[in-house]
PDB file of C-alpha atoms in Angstrom:
ATOM      1  CA  MET A  90     -18.217   3.906   4.341  1.00 93.00           C
ATOM      2  CA  ILE A  91     -15.441   2.114   6.265  1.00 97.00           C
ATOM      3  CA  THR A  92     -15.902   1.279   9.947  1.00 98.00           C
ATOM      4  CA  ILE A  93     -13.702  -0.602  12.399  1.00 98.00           C
ATOM      5  CA  THR A  94     -15.432  -1.953  15.486  1.00 98.00           C
ATOM      6  CA  LEU A  95     -14.762  -4.297  18.380  1.00 98.00           C
ATOM      7  CA  GLU A  96     -16.722  -7.488  17.671  1.00 98.00           C
ATOM      8  CA  HIS A  97     -16.911 -11.171  18.522  1.00 98.00           C
ATOM      9  CA  PRO A  98     -14.664 -13.191  16.177  1.00 98.00           C
ATOM     10  CA  VAL A  99     -17.117 -16.066  15.711  1.00 97.00           C
ATOM     11  CA  GLN A 100     -19.852 -14.743  13.444  1.00 97.00           C
ATOM     12  CA  GLU A 101     -21.287 -16.271  10.306  1.00 97.00           C
ATOM     13  CA  ASP A 102     -20.471 -13.248   8.169  1.00 97.00           C
ATOM     14  CA  LEU A 103     -16.786 -13.426   9.194  1.00 98.00           C
ATOM     15  CA  ALA A 104     -16.294 -16.961   7.847  1.00 96.00           C
ATOM     16  CA  LEU A 105     -14.800 -15.768   4.546  1.00 95.00           C
ATOM     17  CA  LEU A 106     -12.253 -13.551   6.337  1.00 96.00           C
ATOM     18  CA  HIS A 107     -11.146 -16.421   8.566  1.00 96.00           C
ATOM     19  CA  GLU A 108     -11.024 -18.867   5.629  1.00 96.00           C
ATOM     20  CA  ARG A 109      -8.943 -16.510   3.503  1.00 95.00           C
ATOM     21  CA  HIS A 110      -6.592 -15.723   6.385  1.00 95.00           C
ATOM     22  CA  THR A 111      -6.109 -19.425   7.113  1.00 94.00           C
ATOM     23  CA  ALA A 112      -5.485 -20.196   3.423  1.00 93.00           C
ATOM     24  CA  ALA A 113      -2.934 -17.365   3.163  1.00 91.00           C
ATOM     25  CA  MET A 114      -1.071 -18.570   6.252  1.00 89.00           C
ATOM     26  CA  HIS A 115      -0.902 -22.140   4.914  1.00 89.00           C
ATOM     27  CA  ALA A 116      -0.061 -21.196   1.308  1.00 92.00           C
ATOM     28  CA  ASP A 117       3.721 -21.260   1.660  1.00 88.00           C
ATOM     29  CA  THR A 118       4.482 -21.631   5.368  1.00 91.00           C
ATOM     30  CA  PRO A 119       5.418 -24.961   6.944  1.00 90.00           C
ATOM     31  CA  PRO A 120       2.785 -26.029   9.507  1.00 87.00           C
ATOM     32  CA  GLU A 121       5.244 -25.808  12.423  1.00 90.00           C
ATOM     33  CA  SER A 122       5.832 -22.119  11.588  1.00 91.00           C
ATOM     34  CA  ILE A 123       2.168 -21.062  11.470  1.00 92.00           C
ATOM     35  CA  HIS A 124       1.204 -19.061  14.552  1.00 93.00           C
ATOM     36  CA  MET A 125      -2.287 -17.886  13.633  1.00 92.00           C
ATOM     37  CA  LEU A 126      -5.214 -18.317  15.991  1.00 94.00           C
ATOM     38  CA  PRO A 127      -8.475 -19.886  14.818  1.00 94.00           C
ATOM     39  CA  ALA A 128     -11.644 -17.828  15.220  1.00 96.00           C
ATOM     40  CA  ASP A 129     -12.730 -19.485  18.464  1.00 96.00           C
ATOM     41  CA  ALA A 130      -9.307 -18.853  20.055  1.00 97.00           C
ATOM     42  CA  LEU A 131      -9.627 -15.167  19.147  1.00 98.00           C
ATOM     43  CA  ALA A 132     -12.622 -15.080  21.505  1.00 97.00           C
ATOM     44  CA  SER A 133     -10.352 -15.825  24.493  1.00 97.00           C
ATOM     45  CA  PRO A 134     -10.009 -13.447  27.425  1.00 96.00           C
ATOM     46  CA  GLY A 135      -7.243 -10.926  26.867  1.00 97.00           C
ATOM     47  CA  ILE A 136      -7.920 -10.612  23.128  1.00 98.00           C
ATOM     48  CA  LEU A 137      -9.641  -7.627  21.528  1.00 98.00           C
ATOM     49  CA  PHE A 138     -10.933  -8.491  18.048  1.00 98.00           C
ATOM     50  CA  TYR A 139     -11.735  -5.776  15.498  1.00 98.00           C
ATOM     51  CA  VAL A 140     -13.632  -6.028  12.232  1.00 98.00           C
ATOM     52  CA  MET A 141     -13.271  -3.594   9.345  1.00 98.00           C
ATOM     53  CA  ARG A 142     -16.454  -3.267   7.333  1.00 98.00           C
ATOM     54  CA  GLU A 143     -17.364  -1.438   4.167  1.00 97.00           C
ATOM     55  CA  ASP A 144     -21.096  -0.774   4.002  1.00 95.00           C
ATOM     56  CA  ARG A 145     -21.596  -3.483   6.669  1.00 95.00           C
ATOM     57  CA  ALA A 146     -19.687  -6.149   4.724  1.00 97.00           C
ATOM     58  CA  PRO A 147     -16.573  -7.460   6.536  1.00 98.00           C
ATOM     59  CA  VAL A 148     -13.421  -6.675   4.543  1.00 98.00           C
ATOM     60  CA  GLY A 149     -10.698  -6.920   7.191  1.00 98.00           C
ATOM     61  CA  MET A 150      -9.895  -8.007  10.708  1.00 98.00           C
ATOM     62  CA  GLY A 151      -7.216  -7.729  13.355  1.00 98.00           C
ATOM     63  CA  ALA A 152      -6.751  -8.463  17.024  1.00 98.00           C
ATOM     64  CA  LEU A 153      -4.753  -7.289  20.014  1.00 98.00           C
ATOM     65  CA  LYS A 154      -3.602 -10.045  22.351  1.00 98.00           C
ATOM     66  CA  ARG A 155      -2.503  -9.010  25.822  1.00 98.00           C
ATOM     67  CA  ILE A 156       0.992 -10.216  26.721  1.00 98.00           C
ATOM     68  CA  ASP A 157       1.235  -8.248  29.967  1.00 98.00           C
ATOM     69  CA  ALA A 158       0.035  -4.921  31.357  1.00 97.00           C
ATOM     70  CA  ILE A 159       2.157  -2.860  28.948  1.00 98.00           C
ATOM     71  CA  HIS A 160       2.774  -5.185  25.984  1.00 98.00           C
ATOM     72  CA  ALA A 161       0.314  -6.529  23.386  1.00 98.00           C
ATOM     73  CA  GLU A 162       0.629  -8.512  20.170  1.00 98.00           C
ATOM     74  CA  ILE A 163      -1.144  -7.993  16.858  1.00 98.00           C
ATOM     75  CA  LYS A 164      -2.820 -11.241  15.747  1.00 98.00           C
ATOM     76  CA  SER A 165      -4.832 -12.261  12.678  1.00 96.00           C
ATOM     77  CA  MET A 166      -4.530  -9.009  10.761  1.00 97.00           C
ATOM     78  CA  HIS A 167      -5.994  -9.612   7.315  1.00 96.00           C
ATOM     79  CA  VAL A 168      -7.663  -7.609   4.552  1.00 97.00           C
ATOM     80  CA  LEU A 169      -9.444  -9.436   1.735  1.00 96.00           C
ATOM     81  CA  VAL A 170      -7.192  -9.591  -1.323  1.00 92.00           C
ATOM     82  CA  GLU A 171      -9.804  -7.994  -3.585  1.00 95.00           C
ATOM     83  CA  MET A 172      -9.916  -4.972  -1.256  1.00 95.00           C
ATOM     84  CA  ARG A 173      -6.156  -4.367  -1.181  1.00 93.00           C
ATOM     85  CA  GLY A 174      -4.454  -1.389  -2.759  1.00 92.00           C
ATOM     86  CA  ARG A 175      -6.836   1.115  -1.152  1.00 95.00           C
ATOM     87  CA  GLY A 176      -4.924   1.795   2.070  1.00 95.00           C
ATOM     88  CA  LEU A 177      -7.263  -0.365   4.165  1.00 97.00           C
ATOM     89  CA  ALA A 178      -4.446  -2.362   5.797  1.00 97.00           C
ATOM     90  CA  ARG A 179      -2.711   0.883   6.783  1.00 97.00           C
ATOM     91  CA  MET A 180      -6.018   2.166   8.197  1.00 98.00           C
ATOM     92  CA  LEU A 181      -6.567  -1.067  10.135  1.00 98.00           C
ATOM     93  CA  LEU A 182      -3.018  -1.051  11.501  1.00 98.00           C
ATOM     94  CA  GLY A 183      -3.420   2.575  12.571  1.00 98.00           C
ATOM     95  CA  HIS A 184      -6.611   1.642  14.387  1.00 98.00           C
ATOM     96  CA  LEU A 185      -4.910  -1.253  16.201  1.00 98.00           C
ATOM     97  CA  VAL A 186      -2.019   1.004  17.266  1.00 98.00           C
ATOM     98  CA  THR A 187      -4.456   3.639  18.539  1.00 98.00           C
ATOM     99  CA  GLU A 188      -6.487   1.020  20.426  1.00 98.00           C
ATOM    100  CA  ALA A 189      -3.313  -0.415  21.974  1.00 98.00           C
ATOM    101  CA  ARG A 190      -2.358   3.054  23.233  1.00 98.00           C
ATOM    102  CA  GLU A 191      -5.870   3.660  24.571  1.00 98.00           C
ATOM    103  CA  HIS A 192      -5.726   0.362  26.460  1.00 98.00           C
ATOM    104  CA  GLY A 193      -2.497   1.453  28.143  1.00 98.00           C
ATOM    105  CA  TYR A 194      -0.010  -0.642  26.203  1.00 98.00           C
ATOM    106  CA  HIS A 195       3.468   0.826  25.768  1.00 98.00           C
ATOM    107  CA  ARG A 196       4.753  -1.776  23.324  1.00 98.00           C
ATOM    108  CA  LEU A 197       3.085  -3.569  20.429  1.00 98.00           C
ATOM    109  CA  SER A 198       4.708  -6.575  18.730  1.00 98.00           C
ATOM    110  CA  LEU A 199       3.894  -9.086  16.026  1.00 98.00           C
ATOM    111  CA  GLU A 200       5.176 -12.132  14.181  1.00 97.00           C
ATOM    112  CA  THR A 201       4.943 -12.406  10.407  1.00 96.00           C
ATOM    113  CA  GLY A 202       6.442 -14.572   7.708  1.00 95.00           C
ATOM    114  CA  THR A 203       9.768 -14.222   5.920  1.00 95.00           C
ATOM    115  CA  GLN A 204       8.414 -15.595   2.637  1.00 94.00           C
ATOM    116  CA  ALA A 205       7.932 -13.281  -0.371  1.00 93.00           C
ATOM    117  CA  SER A 206       4.148 -13.488   0.059  1.00 93.00           C
ATOM    118  CA  PHE A 207       4.527 -11.640   3.373  1.00 94.00           C
ATOM    119  CA  GLY A 208       6.634  -8.858   1.795  1.00 95.00           C
ATOM    120  CA  PRO A 209       3.778  -6.332   1.590  1.00 95.00           C
ATOM    121  CA  ALA A 210       2.865  -6.969   5.239  1.00 95.00           C
ATOM    122  CA  ARG A 211       6.472  -6.531   6.365  1.00 97.00           C
ATOM    123  CA  ALA A 212       6.700  -3.280   4.378  1.00 97.00           C
ATOM    124  CA  LEU A 213       3.460  -2.030   5.942  1.00 97.00           C
ATOM    125  CA  TYR A 214       4.724  -2.657   9.465  1.00 98.00           C
ATOM    126  CA  LEU A 215       8.206  -1.236   8.833  1.00 98.00           C
ATOM    127  CA  ASN A 216       6.744   1.884   7.205  1.00 97.00           C
ATOM    128  CA  ALA A 217       4.544   2.339  10.294  1.00 98.00           C
ATOM    129  CA  GLY A 218       7.627   2.413  12.543  1.00 98.00           C
ATOM    130  CA  PHE A 219       7.888  -1.204  13.636  1.00 98.00           C
ATOM    131  CA  GLU A 220      11.441  -2.528  13.989  1.00 98.00           C
ATOM    132  CA  GLU A 221      12.840  -6.039  14.012  1.00 98.00           C
ATOM    133  CA  CYS A 222      13.224  -7.558  17.462  1.00 98.00           C
ATOM    134  CA  PRO A 223      14.087 -10.912  19.020  1.00 97.00           C
ATOM    135  CA  PRO A 224      11.303 -13.465  19.499  1.00 98.00           C
ATOM    136  CA  PHE A 225       8.942 -12.454  22.300  1.00 97.00           C
ATOM    137  CA  GLU A 226       6.372 -14.169  24.527  1.00 94.00           C
ATOM    138  CA  GLY A 227       6.122 -17.809  23.485  1.00 92.00           C
ATOM    139  CA  TYR A 228       8.024 -17.555  20.190  1.00 97.00           C
ATOM    140  CA  SER A 229      11.464 -18.890  19.319  1.00 95.00           C
ATOM    141  CA  LEU A 230      13.897 -18.319  16.480  1.00 96.00           C
ATOM    142  CA  ASP A 231      12.402 -19.621  13.239  1.00 96.00           C
ATOM    143  CA  PRO A 232      13.739 -19.039   9.714  1.00 96.00           C
ATOM    144  CA  ASN A 233      10.136 -18.614   8.536  1.00 96.00           C
ATOM    145  CA  SER A 234       9.336 -15.848  11.032  1.00 97.00           C
ATOM    146  CA  VAL A 235      10.321 -12.251  11.585  1.00 97.00           C
ATOM    147  CA  TYR A 236       9.435 -10.475  14.815  1.00 98.00           C
ATOM    148  CA  LEU A 237       8.625  -6.773  14.881  1.00 98.00           C
ATOM    149  CA  THR A 238       7.865  -4.306  17.661  1.00 98.00           C
ATOM    150  CA  ILE A 239       7.065  -0.646  18.202  1.00 98.00           C
ATOM    151  CA  ARG A 240       7.161   1.514  21.320  1.00 98.00           C
ATOM    152  CA  LEU A 241       3.912   3.415  21.761  1.00 97.00           C
TER     153      LEU A 241
END
């Protein structure tokens, strides 16, 4: 059974998710182009952190970071590689979009990589209706980043 719940990002059983996400972000992205947040930063005010679990085991995560009253950003979305190919990332993204709407956001944006390793993520977001946009809140043009947004 798959569940997605609002949880605290610093938990012992989430260590593997955070480690894998960090490793994936550093695999082929220059350090100055990595915009991920460490687990403790995901516990900051204005961030809603969600954990996807299968039979209580964490298999995915994602967060909504408030930019302003009507605009939020998706942060730290990750599904364990061994769990991919089952539609879990699509399910998690759908949950984040629904939660953003329920929290009154009218726009949801994200930053992801331009490298081939980020191709499946870009396809997921584009297939969900996200469109390319200029850099937003705190970002600048970067050849290693693509910025996407969707109106809710």
